[in-house]
Each structure stands twice: as structure tokens, then as C-alpha cells.
Tab-separated table of C-alpha atoms in Angstrom:
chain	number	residue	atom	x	y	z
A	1	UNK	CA	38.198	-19.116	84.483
A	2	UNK	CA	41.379	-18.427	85.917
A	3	UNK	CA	45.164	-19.948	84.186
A	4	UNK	CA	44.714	-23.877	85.508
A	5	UNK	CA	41.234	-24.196	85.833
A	6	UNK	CA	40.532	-26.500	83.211
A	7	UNK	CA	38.986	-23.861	80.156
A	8	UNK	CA	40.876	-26.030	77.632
A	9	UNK	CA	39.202	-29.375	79.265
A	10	UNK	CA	35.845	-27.705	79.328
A	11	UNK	CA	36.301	-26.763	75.519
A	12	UNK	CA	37.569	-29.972	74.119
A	13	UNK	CA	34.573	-31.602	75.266
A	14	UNK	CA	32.012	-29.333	73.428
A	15	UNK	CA	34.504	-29.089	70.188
A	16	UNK	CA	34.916	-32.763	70.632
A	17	UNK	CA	30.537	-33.271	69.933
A	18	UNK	CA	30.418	-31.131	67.535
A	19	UNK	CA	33.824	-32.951	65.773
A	20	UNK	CA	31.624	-36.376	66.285
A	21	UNK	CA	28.634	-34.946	63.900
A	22	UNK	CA	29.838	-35.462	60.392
A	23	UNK	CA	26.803	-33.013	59.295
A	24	UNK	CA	28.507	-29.811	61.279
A	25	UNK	CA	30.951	-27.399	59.865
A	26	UNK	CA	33.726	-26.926	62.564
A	27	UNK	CA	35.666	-23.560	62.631
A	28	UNK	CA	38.450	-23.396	64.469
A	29	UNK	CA	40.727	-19.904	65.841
A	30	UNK	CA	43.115	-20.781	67.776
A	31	UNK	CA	44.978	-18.020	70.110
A	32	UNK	CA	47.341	-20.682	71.147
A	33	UNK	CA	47.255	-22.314	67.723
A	34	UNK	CA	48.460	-25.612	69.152
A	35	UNK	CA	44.865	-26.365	71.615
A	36	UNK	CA	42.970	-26.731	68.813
A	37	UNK	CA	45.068	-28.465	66.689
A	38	UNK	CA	43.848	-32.254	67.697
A	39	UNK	CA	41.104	-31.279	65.653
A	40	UNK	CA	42.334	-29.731	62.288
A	41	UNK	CA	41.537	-32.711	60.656
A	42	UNK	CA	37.895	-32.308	61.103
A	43	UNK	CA	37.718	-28.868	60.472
A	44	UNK	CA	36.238	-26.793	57.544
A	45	UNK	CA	38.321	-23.570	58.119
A	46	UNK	CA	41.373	-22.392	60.582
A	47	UNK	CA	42.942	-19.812	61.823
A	48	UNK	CA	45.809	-19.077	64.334
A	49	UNK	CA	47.523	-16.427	66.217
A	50	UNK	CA	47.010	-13.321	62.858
A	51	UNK	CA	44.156	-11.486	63.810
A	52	UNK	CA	43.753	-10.588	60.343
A	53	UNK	CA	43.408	-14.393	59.405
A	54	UNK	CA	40.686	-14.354	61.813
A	55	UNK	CA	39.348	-11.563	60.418
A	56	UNK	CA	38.684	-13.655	57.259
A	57	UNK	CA	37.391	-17.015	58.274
A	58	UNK	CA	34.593	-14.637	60.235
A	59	UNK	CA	33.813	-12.552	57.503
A	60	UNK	CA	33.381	-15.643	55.582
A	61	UNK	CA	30.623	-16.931	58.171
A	62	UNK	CA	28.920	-13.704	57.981
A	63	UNK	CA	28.498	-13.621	54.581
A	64	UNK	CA	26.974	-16.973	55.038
A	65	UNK	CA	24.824	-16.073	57.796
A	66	UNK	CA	23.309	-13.089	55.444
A	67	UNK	CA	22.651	-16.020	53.010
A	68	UNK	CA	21.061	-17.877	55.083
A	69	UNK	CA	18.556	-15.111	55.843
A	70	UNK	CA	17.981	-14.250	52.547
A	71	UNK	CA	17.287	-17.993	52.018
A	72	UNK	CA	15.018	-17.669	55.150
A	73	UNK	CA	13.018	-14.552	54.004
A	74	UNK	CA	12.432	-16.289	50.817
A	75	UNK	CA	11.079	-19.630	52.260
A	76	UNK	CA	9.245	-17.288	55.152
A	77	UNK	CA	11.133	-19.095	57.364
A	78	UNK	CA	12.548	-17.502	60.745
A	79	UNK	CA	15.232	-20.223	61.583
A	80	UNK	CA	17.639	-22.854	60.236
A	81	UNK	CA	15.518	-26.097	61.130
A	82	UNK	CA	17.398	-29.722	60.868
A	83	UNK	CA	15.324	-30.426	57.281
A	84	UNK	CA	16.240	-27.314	55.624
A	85	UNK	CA	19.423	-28.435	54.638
A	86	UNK	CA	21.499	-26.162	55.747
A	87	UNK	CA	24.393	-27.354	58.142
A	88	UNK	CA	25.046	-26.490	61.537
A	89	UNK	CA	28.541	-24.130	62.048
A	90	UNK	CA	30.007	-24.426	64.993
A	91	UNK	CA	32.491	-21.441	65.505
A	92	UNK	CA	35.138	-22.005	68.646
A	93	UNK	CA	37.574	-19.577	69.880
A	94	UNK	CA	40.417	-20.469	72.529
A	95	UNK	CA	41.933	-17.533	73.986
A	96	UNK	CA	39.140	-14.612	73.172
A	97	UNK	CA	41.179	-12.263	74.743
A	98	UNK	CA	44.100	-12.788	72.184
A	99	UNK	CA	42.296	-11.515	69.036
A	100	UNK	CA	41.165	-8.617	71.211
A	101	UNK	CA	44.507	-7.509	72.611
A	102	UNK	CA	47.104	-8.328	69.537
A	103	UNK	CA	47.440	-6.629	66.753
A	104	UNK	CA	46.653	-3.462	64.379
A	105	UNK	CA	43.783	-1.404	66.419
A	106	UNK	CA	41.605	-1.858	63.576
A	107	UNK	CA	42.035	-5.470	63.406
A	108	UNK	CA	41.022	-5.925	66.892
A	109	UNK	CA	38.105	-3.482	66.204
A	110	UNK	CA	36.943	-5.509	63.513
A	111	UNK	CA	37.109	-8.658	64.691
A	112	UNK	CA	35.219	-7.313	68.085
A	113	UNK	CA	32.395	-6.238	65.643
A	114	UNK	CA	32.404	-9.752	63.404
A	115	UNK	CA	31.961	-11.809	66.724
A	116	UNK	CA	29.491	-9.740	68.473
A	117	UNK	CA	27.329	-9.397	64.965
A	118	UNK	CA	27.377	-13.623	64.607
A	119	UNK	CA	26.937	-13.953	68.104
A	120	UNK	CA	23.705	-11.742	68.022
A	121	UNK	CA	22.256	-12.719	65.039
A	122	UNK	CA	24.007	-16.621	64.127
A	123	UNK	CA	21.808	-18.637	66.314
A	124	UNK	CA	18.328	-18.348	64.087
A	125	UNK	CA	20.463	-18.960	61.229
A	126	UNK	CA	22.576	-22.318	62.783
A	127	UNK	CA	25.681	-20.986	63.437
A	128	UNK	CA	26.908	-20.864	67.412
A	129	UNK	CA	29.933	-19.724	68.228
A	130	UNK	CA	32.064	-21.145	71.318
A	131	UNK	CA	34.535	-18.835	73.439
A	132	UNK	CA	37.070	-19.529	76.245
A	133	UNK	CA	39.306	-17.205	77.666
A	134	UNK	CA	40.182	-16.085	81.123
A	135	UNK	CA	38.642	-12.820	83.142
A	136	UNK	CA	36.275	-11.420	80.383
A	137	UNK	CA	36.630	-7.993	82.360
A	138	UNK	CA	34.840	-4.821	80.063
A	139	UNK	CA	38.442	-3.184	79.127
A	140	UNK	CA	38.981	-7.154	77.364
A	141	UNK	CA	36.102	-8.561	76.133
A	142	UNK	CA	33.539	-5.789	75.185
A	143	UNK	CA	30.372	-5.563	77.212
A	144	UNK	CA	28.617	-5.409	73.652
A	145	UNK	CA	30.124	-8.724	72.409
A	146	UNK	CA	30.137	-10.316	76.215
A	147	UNK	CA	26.724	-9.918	77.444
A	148	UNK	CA	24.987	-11.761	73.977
A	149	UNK	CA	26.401	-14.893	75.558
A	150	UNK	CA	23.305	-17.083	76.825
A	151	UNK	CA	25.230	-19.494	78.389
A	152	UNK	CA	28.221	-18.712	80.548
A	153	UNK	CA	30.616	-21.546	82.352
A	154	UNK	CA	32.828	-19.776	84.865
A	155	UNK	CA	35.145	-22.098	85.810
A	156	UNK	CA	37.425	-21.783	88.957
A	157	UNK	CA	37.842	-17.578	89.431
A	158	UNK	CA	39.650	-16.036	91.742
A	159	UNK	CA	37.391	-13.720	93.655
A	160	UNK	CA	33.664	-13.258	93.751
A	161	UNK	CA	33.833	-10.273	91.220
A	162	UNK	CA	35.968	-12.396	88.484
A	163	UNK	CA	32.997	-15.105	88.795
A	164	UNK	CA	30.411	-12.245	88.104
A	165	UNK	CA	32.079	-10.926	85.334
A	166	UNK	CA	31.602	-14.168	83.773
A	167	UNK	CA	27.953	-14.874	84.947
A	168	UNK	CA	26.773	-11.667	85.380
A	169	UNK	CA	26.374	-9.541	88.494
A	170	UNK	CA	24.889	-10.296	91.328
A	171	UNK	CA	25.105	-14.165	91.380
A	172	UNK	CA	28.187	-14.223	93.932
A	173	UNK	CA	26.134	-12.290	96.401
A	174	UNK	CA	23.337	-15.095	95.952
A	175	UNK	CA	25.497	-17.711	97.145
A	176	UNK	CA	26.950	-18.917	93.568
A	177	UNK	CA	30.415	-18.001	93.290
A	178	UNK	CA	33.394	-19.588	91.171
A	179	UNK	CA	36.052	-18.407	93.485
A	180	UNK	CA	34.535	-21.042	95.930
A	181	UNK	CA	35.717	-23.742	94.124
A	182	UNK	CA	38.605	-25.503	95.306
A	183	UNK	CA	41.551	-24.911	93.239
A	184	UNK	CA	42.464	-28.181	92.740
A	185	UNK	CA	39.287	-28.938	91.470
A	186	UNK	CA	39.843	-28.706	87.791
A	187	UNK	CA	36.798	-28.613	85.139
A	188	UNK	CA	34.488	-27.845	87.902
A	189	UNK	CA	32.372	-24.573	86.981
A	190	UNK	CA	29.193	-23.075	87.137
A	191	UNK	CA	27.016	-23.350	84.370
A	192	UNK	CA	24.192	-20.286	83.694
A	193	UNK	CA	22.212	-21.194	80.903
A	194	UNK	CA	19.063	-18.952	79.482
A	195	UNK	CA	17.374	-17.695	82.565
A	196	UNK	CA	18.171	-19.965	85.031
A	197	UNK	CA	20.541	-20.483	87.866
A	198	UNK	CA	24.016	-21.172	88.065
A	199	UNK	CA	24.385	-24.961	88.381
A	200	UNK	CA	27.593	-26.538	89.394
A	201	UNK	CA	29.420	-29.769	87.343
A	202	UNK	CA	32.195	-31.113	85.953
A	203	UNK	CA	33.426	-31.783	82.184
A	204	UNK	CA	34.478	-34.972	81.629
A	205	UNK	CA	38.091	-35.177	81.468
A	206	UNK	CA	39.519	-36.218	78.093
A	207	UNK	CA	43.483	-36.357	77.661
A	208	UNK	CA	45.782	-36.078	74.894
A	209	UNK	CA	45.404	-39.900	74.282
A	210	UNK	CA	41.632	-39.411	74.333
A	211	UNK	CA	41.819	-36.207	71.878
A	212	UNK	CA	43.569	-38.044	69.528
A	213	UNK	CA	41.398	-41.225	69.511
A	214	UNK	CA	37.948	-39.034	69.472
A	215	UNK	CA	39.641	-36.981	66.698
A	216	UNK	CA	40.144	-40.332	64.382
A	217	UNK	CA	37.043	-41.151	64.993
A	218	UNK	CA	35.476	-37.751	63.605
A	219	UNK	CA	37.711	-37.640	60.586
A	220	UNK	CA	36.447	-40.837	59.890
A	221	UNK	CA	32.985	-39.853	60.033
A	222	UNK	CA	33.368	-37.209	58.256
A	223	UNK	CA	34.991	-39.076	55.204
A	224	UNK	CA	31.785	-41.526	55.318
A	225	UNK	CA	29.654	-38.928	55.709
A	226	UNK	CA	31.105	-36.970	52.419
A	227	UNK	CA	31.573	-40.181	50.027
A	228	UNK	CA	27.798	-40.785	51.071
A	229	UNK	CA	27.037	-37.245	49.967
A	230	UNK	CA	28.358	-37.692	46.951
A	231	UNK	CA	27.025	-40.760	45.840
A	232	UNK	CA	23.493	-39.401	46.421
A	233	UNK	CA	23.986	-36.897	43.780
């Protein structure tokens, strides 16, 4: 969605239910590197405006992800299931298009390739990845990485192709456009989700003093939820 309508709003709800669930592994880039930041405390890695610190933390997740499947093969399993034990990562990225645009050309490069290979392949082994940023056009956000997105929430756009960049083309000339939303409208999108059609809602509006409180909470969870753990052992 376009500057304004409401892509940070939209995020902190979804990083905020993950945050709540003691049992998922929150990973955090931050293109802004102070959105995020309400929820450092509840996070298992970081990383800020250095591409090459991105780099890292994904590289790090992919190397999971191939142990995961290797753990998979070996139990002849085809996906992470809630018994097997192995958490849930949640990967979130505010301001996609930074890590794509700043930077050494091979840094960007690389970290293109890291996202779209735990994008493609994360989901059967529990890790989803989260992305905001604004017009996803094809010389920004690579048609490779951008189209392994199953669900898309274009949020206010500014004309009918912006809001079929982010859903996919075609949908504006059905009648489901983002730039018909009224500007001051924020956190009002369209959601697409696997296969279906666009549907329009609202996030829930959380602010600062709400961020803060929900973020408590989740830090507290998670404490509980790792002095547990290690009693059990």
C-alpha cells in the first residue's frame, strides 16, 4: 500500500499473534529499524537497516529449514506438524523494498535469493515469512520472490495498476481495486488469500500504548513458557 495507508498497522497486528505464542520463534528485519522495535523483547533474532546483517539472520533460517527436511525425510514426514516438536518461525520484514534497493549489488542479490528460497520452500517446514512494503512493482520486488506470496493485502494504492501489482493482474478490472478505497480510510485493504477473491476489511487498530502493553504481555509469556521448558528436562 501506498505511504499512509496503514502497512505498519496491518503488520503489528500479525507480528503482535505471533509475539502472543510463547512456542514461536519471532524474527525480526527491520528497514526502518525503529517499527519493529516494540517487539525486540520477544524476539529470537534481529536485524536492521545492513543488508548484510540480514543476510545472516536468513541464512541462519535456511540452514534450519534444510534441517528440518532432513529431519522430515528421515521420519517420512512431508511437513512440520504441531507434535513434531519443531517450533513455528515467523520471519517479518518492514520495508521489503529497503533490503532490495540499499547496499552492495551482491548483497541485494543475495538476500533476493534467501527470501524467495524460504518463501518457496519454508511453509512445509514451519517457517512463514511476513513482508510489507509499498508498490512491489517487478524493477523492486522480483517477480520470482513476489509471485510465491499466497496471500496478498493491498492496502490503500493509488491507481488500479498499483493494486494489481500487489494482487495480481486482472482483479482491478473485476471490480476489486485498492485505489478505491478512501484515503482516509486507514488499515482498510483487500485481502487475496489461496485461490479466492479479494475480500475487503480492516486491521484492528493498535497504538503505541497498545504495542507496548501487548509486547509485556508476550515477553512475559515467553519467560513462563522457557522456565517451564526447562524444568521439564
Amino acid at each position: 500500500g501506498e505511504p499512509g495507508a496503514g502497512k505498519s498497522a496491518a503488520l503489528s497486528l500479525l507480528v503482535a499473534t505471533a509475539a502472543l505464542d510463547p512456542s514461536v520463534r519471532l524474527h525480526l528485519l527491520d528497514g526502518k529499524l525503529v517499527e519493529l522495535a516494540v517487539w525486540a523483547g520477544c524476539a529470537d533474532s534481529t536485524a536492521g537497516v545492513d543488508v548484510q546483517d540480514a543476510n545472516l539472520l536468513l541464512q541462519r533460517l535456511r540452514a534450519d529449514m534444510d534441517n528440518r527436511y532432513l529431519a522430515l525425510l528421515a521420519n517420512r514426514a512431508r511437513k512440520v506438524a504441531p507434535d513434531s516438536g519443531l517450533p513455528l518461525h515467523v520471519v517479518v520484514i518492514d520495508e521489503l523494498a529497503h533490503y532490495l534497493l540499499n547496499g552492495d549489488r551482491k548483497d541485494r542479490v543475495l538476500f533476493a535469493e534467501l527470501m524467495r528460497d524460504l518463501v518457496a520452500r519454508g511453509r512445509a517446514a514451519g517457517i512463514i515469512v511476513l513482508a510489507a512494503t509499498q508498490k512491489p512493482q517487478h524493477d523492486v520486488i522480483p517477480t520470482a520472490l513476489r509471485d510465491l506470496f499466497g496471500f496478498r493485502w493491498a492496502l490503500r494504492c493509488s491507481t488500479p495498476q498499483a493494486s494489481d501489482t500487489v494482487l495480481g493482474s486482472g482483479w482491478a478490472s473485476q471490480g476489486h481495486s485498492a485505489s478505491e478505497i478512501d484515503s482516509a480510510h486507514r488499515g482498510v485493504g483487500l485481502l487475496l488469500h489461496a485461490g479466492e477473491r479479494p475480500v475487503r476489511l480492516r486491521s484492528h487498530y493498535l497504538d503505541d500504548t497498545d504495542l507496548t502493553a501487548l509486547a509485556a504481555r508476550a515477553e512475559d509469556l515467553r519467560r513462563v513458557h522457557v522456565a517451564e521448558h526447562e524444568e521439564s528436562r
